[in-house]
Amino acid sequence: MKEVIKSRSNARVKEWLKLRDGKNPTLYLIEGEIMVSYALKLGVVETLITTDLDTPSNLASEVIYISKEVASKLTSYVTSQNVFATIKKESKPLDTSKPLIYLDDVKDPSNLGAIMRSALAFDFGGVIASRRSVNFYNDKVISAAKGAHFILPITSMDENELIEFCKKNTYKLTTTRLNNAQKSTNFAFLLKTMLVVGNEARGVSPSLHKHADATIYIPIKHIDSLNVAIAASILMEKIANQ
């Protein structure tokens, strides 16, 4: 008979709950059948956690069975999920043969996750975030990224580190603003573009604009601005398919 964790106060349950803020140095938690299945396919699951007692015990390095009550404690969704997994954080090097994107103090986890998803879709070499941006491994970022964490190189840099990185690797620092810049529709992007998008309220910092090789904006009508994840996705698609 398979052992099932039924107590919400179980030590392992407490460990898994602590993974949700993204601050654990080695592991993070994912949930939901689609994302966990993807992680299993890629072979990145450390511990599989499930309410389904029919799940084979050899499906991952460790398989742990839990009650639905424990699952409802673990989930970050409105509707309780029945399967979870812990994933090891792996440092993947940025691919400096491809375009990159830098997030200047992006605070909304849904935005960061969506940008990661688009960066993977448009074959960017990685996502770099300022150290004041939301944590890459926040549970809402993980949910919005839809598995991009498993493949996409991600790292953090402050402004000075970014500028030095661009110089060393011959990237053109290309910042964005709402107007008074070159139209993105007419702009000739280079392969080694470091696209910079900014904070949801303040945009890209003036100091980064000062160091930019170019500054662009997306022409729009009827409204004054776009959500940062949407704007980033539009520009990444243009860079990828130019």
mmCIF file of N, CA and C in Angstrom, residues 93-209:
data_model
loop_
_atom_site.group_PDB
_atom_site.id
_atom_site.type_symbol
_atom_site.label_atom_id
_atom_site.label_comp_id
_atom_site.label_asym_id
_atom_site.label_seq_id
_atom_site.Cartn_x
_atom_site.Cartn_y
_atom_site.Cartn_z
ATOM 1 N N PRO A 93 23.841 29.425 -19.630
ATOM 2 C CA PRO A 93 24.504 30.627 -20.152
ATOM 3 C C PRO A 93 23.674 31.314 -21.228
ATOM 4 N N LEU A 94 23.707 32.643 -21.231
ATOM 5 C CA LEU A 94 23.045 33.400 -22.285
ATOM 6 C C LEU A 94 23.654 33.031 -23.630
ATOM 7 N N ASP A 95 22.813 32.929 -24.646
ATOM 8 C CA ASP A 95 23.285 32.640 -26.001
ATOM 9 C C ASP A 95 23.598 33.963 -26.686
ATOM 10 N N THR A 96 24.864 34.301 -26.742
ATOM 11 C CA THR A 96 25.264 35.608 -27.260
ATOM 12 C C THR A 96 25.354 35.653 -28.788
ATOM 13 N N SER A 97 24.834 34.631 -29.446
ATOM 14 C CA SER A 97 24.696 34.681 -30.904
ATOM 15 C C SER A 97 23.297 35.144 -31.307
ATOM 16 N N LYS A 98 22.454 35.404 -30.298
ATOM 17 C CA LYS A 98 21.052 35.755 -30.552
ATOM 18 C C LYS A 98 20.697 37.078 -29.864
ATOM 19 N N PRO A 99 19.552 37.676 -30.235
ATOM 20 C CA PRO A 99 19.082 38.865 -29.514
ATOM 21 C C PRO A 99 18.791 38.527 -28.050
ATOM 22 N N LEU A 100 18.864 39.539 -27.199
ATOM 23 C CA LEU A 100 18.559 39.396 -25.779
ATOM 24 C C LEU A 100 17.608 40.507 -25.361
ATOM 25 N N ILE A 101 16.944 40.318 -24.231
ATOM 26 C CA ILE A 101 16.056 41.354 -23.706
ATOM 27 C C ILE A 101 16.393 41.617 -22.247
ATOM 28 N N TYR A 102 16.383 42.899 -21.877
ATOM 29 C CA TYR A 102 16.659 43.321 -20.499
ATOM 30 C C TYR A 102 15.413 43.983 -19.928
ATOM 31 N N LEU A 103 15.041 43.577 -18.725
ATOM 32 C CA LEU A 103 13.863 44.112 -18.051
ATOM 33 C C LEU A 103 14.318 45.048 -16.938
ATOM 34 N N ASP A 104 14.029 46.323 -17.116
ATOM 35 C CA ASP A 104 14.470 47.361 -16.185
ATOM 36 C C ASP A 104 13.401 47.585 -15.114
ATOM 37 N N ASP A 105 13.523 46.841 -14.019
ATOM 38 C CA ASP A 105 12.621 46.977 -12.866
ATOM 39 C C ASP A 105 11.173 46.626 -13.189
ATOM 40 N N VAL A 106 10.965 45.542 -13.900
ATOM 41 C CA VAL A 106 9.607 45.031 -14.137
ATOM 42 C C VAL A 106 9.129 44.366 -12.848
ATOM 43 N N LYS A 107 8.006 44.821 -12.329
ATOM 44 C CA LYS A 107 7.548 44.394 -11.003
ATOM 45 C C LYS A 107 6.423 43.356 -11.032
ATOM 46 N N ASP A 108 5.609 43.355 -12.074
ATOM 47 C CA ASP A 108 4.444 42.473 -12.125
ATOM 48 C C ASP A 108 4.878 41.073 -12.556
ATOM 49 N N PRO A 109 4.645 40.059 -11.721
ATOM 50 C CA PRO A 109 5.086 38.710 -12.079
ATOM 51 C C PRO A 109 4.454 38.176 -13.355
ATOM 52 N N SER A 110 3.207 38.555 -13.624
ATOM 53 C CA SER A 110 2.559 38.104 -14.858
ATOM 54 C C SER A 110 3.263 38.672 -16.080
ATOM 55 N N ASN A 111 3.740 39.905 -15.970
ATOM 56 C CA ASN A 111 4.478 40.512 -17.079
ATOM 57 C C ASN A 111 5.810 39.810 -17.311
ATOM 58 N N LEU A 112 6.544 39.565 -16.242
ATOM 59 C CA LEU A 112 7.835 38.888 -16.392
ATOM 60 C C LEU A 112 7.647 37.504 -17.001
ATOM 61 N N GLY A 113 6.672 36.763 -16.500
ATOM 62 C CA GLY A 113 6.424 35.424 -17.032
ATOM 63 C C GLY A 113 6.030 35.442 -18.499
ATOM 64 N N ALA A 114 5.165 36.387 -18.872
ATOM 65 C CA ALA A 114 4.726 36.490 -20.266
ATOM 66 C C ALA A 114 5.884 36.864 -21.185
ATOM 67 N N ILE A 115 6.759 37.754 -20.724
ATOM 68 C CA ILE A 115 7.929 38.137 -21.525
ATOM 69 C C ILE A 115 8.857 36.936 -21.711
ATOM 70 N N MET A 116 9.049 36.150 -20.677
ATOM 71 C CA MET A 116 9.864 34.940 -20.802
ATOM 72 C C MET A 116 9.274 33.987 -21.834
ATOM 73 N N ARG A 117 7.973 33.820 -21.781
ATOM 74 C CA ARG A 117 7.296 32.922 -22.727
ATOM 75 C C ARG A 117 7.501 33.394 -24.162
ATOM 76 N N SER A 118 7.362 34.700 -24.388
ATOM 77 C CA SER A 118 7.556 35.256 -25.728
ATOM 78 C C SER A 118 9.014 35.166 -26.161
ATOM 79 N N ALA A 119 9.935 35.408 -25.232
ATOM 80 C CA ALA A 119 11.364 35.325 -25.562
ATOM 81 C C ALA A 119 11.733 33.925 -26.041
ATOM 82 N N LEU A 120 11.165 32.915 -25.403
ATOM 83 C CA LEU A 120 11.416 31.543 -25.838
ATOM 84 C C LEU A 120 10.783 31.294 -27.201
ATOM 85 N N ALA A 121 9.559 31.780 -27.382
ATOM 86 C CA ALA A 121 8.844 31.571 -28.647
ATOM 87 C C ALA A 121 9.569 32.208 -29.824
ATOM 88 N N PHE A 122 10.180 33.370 -29.594
ATOM 89 C CA PHE A 122 10.855 34.089 -30.676
ATOM 90 C C PHE A 122 12.370 33.845 -30.694
ATOM 91 N N ASP A 123 12.793 32.790 -29.983
ATOM 92 C CA ASP A 123 14.167 32.293 -30.041
ATOM 93 C C ASP A 123 15.206 33.324 -29.614
ATOM 94 N N PHE A 124 14.897 34.069 -28.563
ATOM 95 C CA PHE A 124 15.892 34.975 -27.989
ATOM 96 C C PHE A 124 16.921 34.159 -27.199
ATOM 97 N N GLY A 125 18.091 34.739 -27.033
ATOM 98 C CA GLY A 125 19.168 34.033 -26.350
ATOM 99 C C GLY A 125 19.067 34.030 -24.843
ATOM 100 N N GLY A 126 18.044 34.702 -24.309
ATOM 101 C CA GLY A 126 17.844 34.731 -22.869
ATOM 102 C C GLY A 126 17.164 36.003 -22.420
ATOM 103 N N VAL A 127 16.788 36.023 -21.160
ATOM 104 C CA VAL A 127 16.163 37.183 -20.531
ATOM 105 C C VAL A 127 17.027 37.611 -19.355
ATOM 106 N N ILE A 128 17.324 38.901 -19.312
ATOM 107 C CA ILE A 128 18.086 39.488 -18.210
ATOM 108 C C ILE A 128 17.169 40.453 -17.476
ATOM 109 N N ALA A 129 17.165 40.402 -16.167
ATOM 110 C CA ALA A 129 16.342 41.322 -15.382
ATOM 111 C C ALA A 129 17.221 42.117 -14.425
ATOM 112 N N SER A 130 16.823 43.352 -14.173
ATOM 113 C CA SER A 130 17.509 44.140 -13.146
ATOM 114 C C SER A 130 17.288 43.475 -11.792
ATOM 115 N N ARG A 131 18.140 43.773 -10.848
ATOM 116 C CA ARG A 131 18.041 43.129 -9.538
ATOM 117 C C ARG A 131 16.849 43.627 -8.727
ATOM 118 N N ARG A 132 16.208 44.687 -9.197
ATOM 119 C CA ARG A 132 15.011 45.187 -8.519
ATOM 120 C C ARG A 132 13.727 44.679 -9.175
ATOM 121 N N SER A 133 13.865 43.900 -10.225
ATOM 122 C CA SER A 133 12.691 43.289 -10.850
ATOM 123 C C SER A 133 12.159 42.163 -9.965
ATOM 124 N N VAL A 134 10.946 41.723 -10.249
ATOM 125 C CA VAL A 134 10.356 40.615 -9.503
ATOM 126 C C VAL A 134 11.218 39.363 -9.685
ATOM 127 N N ASN A 135 11.225 38.495 -8.677
ATOM 128 C CA ASN A 135 12.017 37.268 -8.692
ATOM 129 C C ASN A 135 11.587 36.360 -9.847
ATOM 130 N N PHE A 136 12.561 35.868 -10.605
ATOM 131 C CA PHE A 136 12.274 34.960 -11.719
ATOM 132 C C PHE A 136 11.480 33.735 -11.278
ATOM 133 N N TYR A 137 11.657 33.308 -10.018
ATOM 134 C CA TYR A 137 11.050 32.065 -9.556
ATOM 135 C C TYR A 137 9.838 32.280 -8.649
ATOM 136 N N ASN A 138 9.308 33.486 -8.632
ATOM 137 C CA ASN A 138 8.025 33.743 -7.977
ATOM 138 C C ASN A 138 6.969 32.820 -8.590
ATOM 139 N N ASP A 139 6.049 32.300 -7.782
ATOM 140 C CA ASP A 139 5.096 31.316 -8.305
ATOM 141 C C ASP A 139 4.218 31.861 -9.434
ATOM 142 N N LYS A 140 3.901 33.149 -9.393
ATOM 143 C CA LYS A 140 3.080 33.735 -10.461
ATOM 144 C C LYS A 140 3.889 33.920 -11.743
ATOM 145 N N VAL A 141 5.177 34.184 -11.614
ATOM 146 C CA VAL A 141 6.054 34.238 -12.791
ATOM 147 C C VAL A 141 6.112 32.858 -13.442
ATOM 148 N N ILE A 142 6.303 31.833 -12.633
ATOM 149 C CA ILE A 142 6.381 30.461 -13.139
ATOM 150 C C ILE A 142 5.103 30.079 -13.871
ATOM 151 N N SER A 143 3.961 30.437 -13.295
ATOM 152 C CA SER A 143 2.677 30.131 -13.923
ATOM 153 C C SER A 143 2.537 30.815 -15.274
ATOM 154 N N ALA A 144 2.907 32.097 -15.341
ATOM 155 C CA ALA A 144 2.757 32.861 -16.587
ATOM 156 C C ALA A 144 3.765 32.442 -17.648
ATOM 157 N N ALA A 145 4.927 31.950 -17.233
ATOM 158 C CA ALA A 145 5.985 31.584 -18.188
ATOM 159 C C ALA A 145 5.715 30.259 -18.891
ATOM 160 N N LYS A 146 4.824 29.448 -18.353
ATOM 161 C CA LYS A 146 4.374 28.214 -19.010
ATOM 162 C C LYS A 146 5.519 27.273 -19.400
ATOM 163 N N GLY A 147 6.479 27.127 -18.519
ATOM 164 C CA GLY A 147 7.558 26.181 -18.771
ATOM 165 C C GLY A 147 8.796 26.781 -19.400
ATOM 166 N N ALA A 148 8.806 28.083 -19.651
ATOM 167 C CA ALA A 148 9.993 28.718 -20.241
ATOM 168 C C ALA A 148 11.221 28.554 -19.349
ATOM 169 N N HIS A 149 11.010 28.464 -18.041
ATOM 170 C CA HIS A 149 12.132 28.285 -17.102
ATOM 171 C C HIS A 149 12.961 27.042 -17.423
ATOM 172 N N PHE A 150 12.347 26.026 -17.992
ATOM 173 C CA PHE A 150 13.046 24.764 -18.222
ATOM 174 C C PHE A 150 14.108 24.885 -19.320
ATOM 175 N N ILE A 151 13.955 25.859 -20.212
ATOM 176 C CA ILE A 151 14.798 25.948 -21.407
ATOM 177 C C ILE A 151 15.538 27.276 -21.522
ATOM 178 N N LEU A 152 14.865 28.367 -21.172
ATOM 179 C CA LEU A 152 15.367 29.711 -21.453
ATOM 180 C C LEU A 152 16.455 30.144 -20.467
ATOM 181 N N PRO A 153 17.599 30.630 -20.946
ATOM 182 C CA PRO A 153 18.591 31.210 -20.037
ATOM 183 C C PRO A 153 18.045 32.483 -19.385
ATOM 184 N N ILE A 154 18.188 32.589 -18.079
ATOM 185 C CA ILE A 154 17.747 33.777 -17.349
ATOM 186 C C ILE A 154 18.827 34.173 -16.358
ATOM 187 N N THR A 155 18.972 35.480 -16.162
ATOM 188 C CA THR A 155 19.962 35.960 -15.198
ATOM 189 C C THR A 155 19.612 37.377 -14.784
ATOM 190 N N SER A 156 20.279 37.862 -13.763
ATOM 191 C CA SER A 156 20.070 39.227 -13.276
ATOM 192 C C SER A 156 21.358 40.026 -13.411
ATOM 193 N N MET A 157 21.208 41.299 -13.760
ATOM 194 C CA MET A 157 22.338 42.225 -13.844
ATOM 195 C C MET A 157 21.867 43.599 -13.412
ATOM 196 N N ASP A 158 22.758 44.358 -12.791
ATOM 197 C CA ASP A 158 22.427 45.756 -12.566
ATOM 198 C C ASP A 158 22.811 46.544 -13.821
ATOM 199 N N GLU A 159 22.541 47.823 -13.805
ATOM 200 C CA GLU A 159 22.729 48.655 -14.995
ATOM 201 C C GLU A 159 24.179 48.666 -15.478
ATOM 202 N N ASN A 160 25.112 48.810 -14.561
ATOM 203 C CA ASN A 160 26.524 48.852 -14.946
ATOM 204 C C ASN A 160 26.989 47.526 -15.543
ATOM 205 N N GLU A 161 26.522 46.432 -14.947
ATOM 206 C CA GLU A 161 26.867 45.113 -15.482
ATOM 207 C C GLU A 161 26.321 44.944 -16.898
ATOM 208 N N LEU A 162 25.111 45.432 -17.118
ATOM 209 C CA LEU A 162 24.494 45.328 -18.444
ATOM 210 C C LEU A 162 25.305 46.095 -19.484
ATOM 211 N N ILE A 163 25.676 47.308 -19.151
ATOM 212 C CA ILE A 163 26.434 48.145 -20.094
ATOM 213 C C ILE A 163 27.769 47.491 -20.442
ATOM 214 N N GLU A 164 28.445 46.949 -19.440
ATOM 215 C CA GLU A 164 29.718 46.268 -19.688
ATOM 216 C C GLU A 164 29.513 45.010 -20.524
ATOM 217 N N PHE A 165 28.424 44.288 -20.238
ATOM 218 C CA PHE A 165 28.115 43.072 -21.004
ATOM 219 C C PHE A 165 27.909 43.414 -22.473
ATOM 220 N N CYS A 166 27.169 44.485 -22.741
ATOM 221 C CA CYS A 166 26.899 44.891 -24.126
ATOM 222 C C CYS A 166 28.185 45.273 -24.850
ATOM 223 N N LYS A 167 29.059 45.970 -24.165
ATOM 224 C CA LYS A 167 30.342 46.356 -24.773
ATOM 225 C C LYS A 167 31.194 45.130 -25.081
ATOM 226 N N LYS A 168 31.289 44.244 -24.108
ATOM 227 C CA LYS A 168 32.123 43.054 -24.258
ATOM 228 C C LYS A 168 31.619 42.142 -25.362
ATOM 229 N N ASN A 169 30.293 42.048 -25.500
ATOM 230 C CA ASN A 169 29.696 41.105 -26.447
ATOM 231 C C ASN A 169 29.110 41.780 -27.687
ATOM 232 N N THR A 170 29.464 43.044 -27.894
ATOM 233 C CA THR A 170 29.070 43.848 -29.072
ATOM 234 C C THR A 170 27.561 43.867 -29.318
ATOM 235 N N TYR A 171 26.799 44.057 -28.242
ATOM 236 C CA TYR A 171 25.347 44.230 -28.371
ATOM 237 C C TYR A 171 25.006 45.707 -28.504
ATOM 238 N N LYS A 172 23.998 45.995 -29.312
ATOM 239 C CA LYS A 172 23.481 47.344 -29.455
ATOM 240 C C LYS A 172 22.356 47.547 -28.438
ATOM 241 N N LEU A 173 22.592 48.407 -27.476
ATOM 242 C CA LEU A 173 21.616 48.674 -26.420
ATOM 243 C C LEU A 173 20.477 49.508 -27.008
ATOM 244 N N THR A 174 19.297 48.904 -27.083
ATOM 245 C CA THR A 174 18.151 49.537 -27.746
ATOM 246 C C THR A 174 17.027 49.709 -26.736
ATOM 247 N N THR A 175 16.838 50.936 -26.260
ATOM 248 C CA THR A 175 15.835 51.211 -25.237
ATOM 249 C C THR A 175 14.494 51.575 -25.876
ATOM 250 N N THR A 176 13.463 51.593 -25.047
ATOM 251 C CA THR A 176 12.108 51.874 -25.526
ATOM 252 C C THR A 176 11.481 52.997 -24.709
ATOM 253 N N ARG A 177 10.630 53.776 -25.374
ATOM 254 C CA ARG A 177 9.853 54.803 -24.681
ATOM 255 C C ARG A 177 8.530 54.981 -25.412
ATOM 256 N N LEU A 178 7.669 55.878 -24.897
ATOM 257 C CA LEU A 178 6.327 56.032 -25.456
ATOM 258 C C LEU A 178 6.307 56.863 -26.728
ATOM 259 N N ASN A 179 7.268 57.771 -26.888
ATOM 260 C CA ASN A 179 7.287 58.651 -28.063
ATOM 261 C C ASN A 179 8.661 59.329 -28.154
ATOM 262 N N ASN A 180 8.772 60.294 -29.086
ATOM 263 C CA ASN A 180 10.022 61.053 -29.248
ATOM 264 C C ASN A 180 11.239 60.146 -29.420
ATOM 265 N N ALA A 181 11.096 59.173 -30.300
ATOM 266 C CA ALA A 181 12.185 58.248 -30.612
ATOM 267 C C ALA A 181 11.963 57.733 -32.033
ATOM 268 N N GLN A 182 12.773 56.783 -32.453
ATOM 269 C CA GLN A 182 12.599 56.209 -33.789
ATOM 270 C C GLN A 182 11.434 55.216 -33.781
ATOM 271 N N LYS A 183 10.639 55.236 -34.838
ATOM 272 C CA LYS A 183 9.524 54.297 -34.939
ATOM 273 C C LYS A 183 10.059 52.872 -35.092
ATOM 274 N N SER A 184 9.501 51.970 -34.321
ATOM 275 C CA SER A 184 9.929 50.573 -34.419
ATOM 276 C C SER A 184 9.598 49.986 -35.786
ATOM 277 N N THR A 185 8.551 50.504 -36.420
ATOM 278 C CA THR A 185 8.133 49.985 -37.722
ATOM 279 C C THR A 185 9.157 50.275 -38.812
ATOM 280 N N ASN A 186 9.969 51.306 -38.616
ATOM 281 C CA ASN A 186 10.974 51.683 -39.617
ATOM 282 C C ASN A 186 12.395 51.349 -39.184
ATOM 283 N N PHE A 187 12.526 50.746 -38.023
ATOM 284 C CA PHE A 187 13.856 50.556 -37.437
ATOM 285 C C PHE A 187 14.488 49.258 -37.934
ATOM 286 N N ALA A 188 15.753 49.322 -38.302
ATOM 287 C CA ALA A 188 16.485 48.132 -38.753
ATOM 288 C C ALA A 188 17.218 47.517 -37.561
ATOM 289 N N PHE A 189 16.618 46.504 -36.977
ATOM 290 C CA PHE A 189 17.228 45.839 -35.823
ATOM 291 C C PHE A 189 18.409 44.977 -36.261
ATOM 292 N N LEU A 190 19.439 44.950 -35.445
ATOM 293 C CA LEU A 190 20.571 44.064 -35.671
ATOM 294 C C LEU A 190 20.338 42.745 -34.940
ATOM 295 N N LEU A 191 21.034 41.707 -35.389
ATOM 296 C CA LEU A 191 20.906 40.414 -34.720
ATOM 297 C C LEU A 191 21.311 40.529 -33.253
ATOM 298 N N LYS A 192 22.391 41.257 -32.995
ATOM 299 C CA LYS A 192 22.869 41.393 -31.618
ATOM 300 C C LYS A 192 22.263 42.650 -30.995
ATOM 301 N N THR A 193 20.949 42.604 -30.849
ATOM 302 C CA THR A 193 20.198 43.674 -30.191
ATOM 303 C C THR A 193 19.959 43.309 -28.736
ATOM 304 N N MET A 194 20.236 44.247 -27.841
ATOM 305 C CA MET A 194 19.830 44.131 -26.442
ATOM 306 C C MET A 194 18.615 45.040 -26.284
ATOM 307 N N LEU A 195 17.434 44.454 -26.378
ATOM 308 C CA LEU A 195 16.193 45.209 -26.249
ATOM 309 C C LEU A 195 15.931 45.499 -24.775
ATOM 310 N N VAL A 196 15.626 46.741 -24.455
ATOM 311 C CA VAL A 196 15.383 47.127 -23.062
ATOM 312 C C VAL A 196 13.952 47.631 -22.918
ATOM 313 N N VAL A 197 13.185 46.999 -22.031
ATOM 314 C CA VAL A 197 11.849 47.484 -21.689
ATOM 315 C C VAL A 197 11.836 47.832 -20.210
ATOM 316 N N GLY A 198 10.933 48.749 -19.833
ATOM 317 C CA GLY A 198 11.038 49.319 -18.501
ATOM 318 C C GLY A 198 9.917 48.999 -17.539
ATOM 319 N N ASN A 199 10.016 49.625 -16.403
ATOM 320 C CA ASN A 199 9.047 49.501 -15.320
ATOM 321 C C ASN A 199 7.649 49.892 -15.789
ATOM 322 N N GLU A 200 6.644 49.193 -15.257
ATOM 323 C CA GLU A 200 5.262 49.398 -15.686
ATOM 324 C C GLU A 200 4.798 50.843 -15.525
ATOM 325 N N ALA A 201 5.265 51.532 -14.505
ATOM 326 C CA ALA A 201 4.815 52.910 -14.252
ATOM 327 C C ALA A 201 5.773 53.957 -14.806
ATOM 328 N N ARG A 202 7.084 53.716 -14.680
ATOM 329 C CA ARG A 202 8.082 54.740 -15.001
ATOM 330 C C ARG A 202 8.795 54.533 -16.332
ATOM 331 N N GLY A 203 8.695 53.335 -16.888
ATOM 332 C CA GLY A 203 9.415 53.053 -18.119
ATOM 333 C C GLY A 203 10.893 52.802 -17.874
ATOM 334 N N VAL A 204 11.680 52.937 -18.921
ATOM 335 C CA VAL A 204 13.126 52.723 -18.835
ATOM 336 C C VAL A 204 13.774 53.904 -18.119
ATOM 337 N N SER A 205 14.738 53.620 -17.263
ATOM 338 C CA SER A 205 15.394 54.671 -16.482
ATOM 339 C C SER A 205 16.177 55.625 -17.384
ATOM 340 N N PRO A 206 16.224 56.919 -17.032
ATOM 341 C CA PRO A 206 16.975 57.903 -17.827
ATOM 342 C C PRO A 206 18.440 57.529 -18.017
ATOM 343 N N SER A 207 19.041 56.916 -17.018
ATOM 344 C CA SER A 207 20.458 56.563 -17.126
ATOM 345 C C SER A 207 20.704 55.500 -18.191
ATOM 346 N N LEU A 208 19.746 54.591 -18.373
ATOM 347 C CA LEU A 208 19.892 53.599 -19.436
ATOM 348 C C LEU A 208 19.678 54.236 -20.804
ATOM 349 N N HIS A 209 18.712 55.145 -20.891
ATOM 350 C CA HIS A 209 18.525 55.878 -22.148
ATOM 351 C C HIS A 209 19.812 56.608 -22.534
#
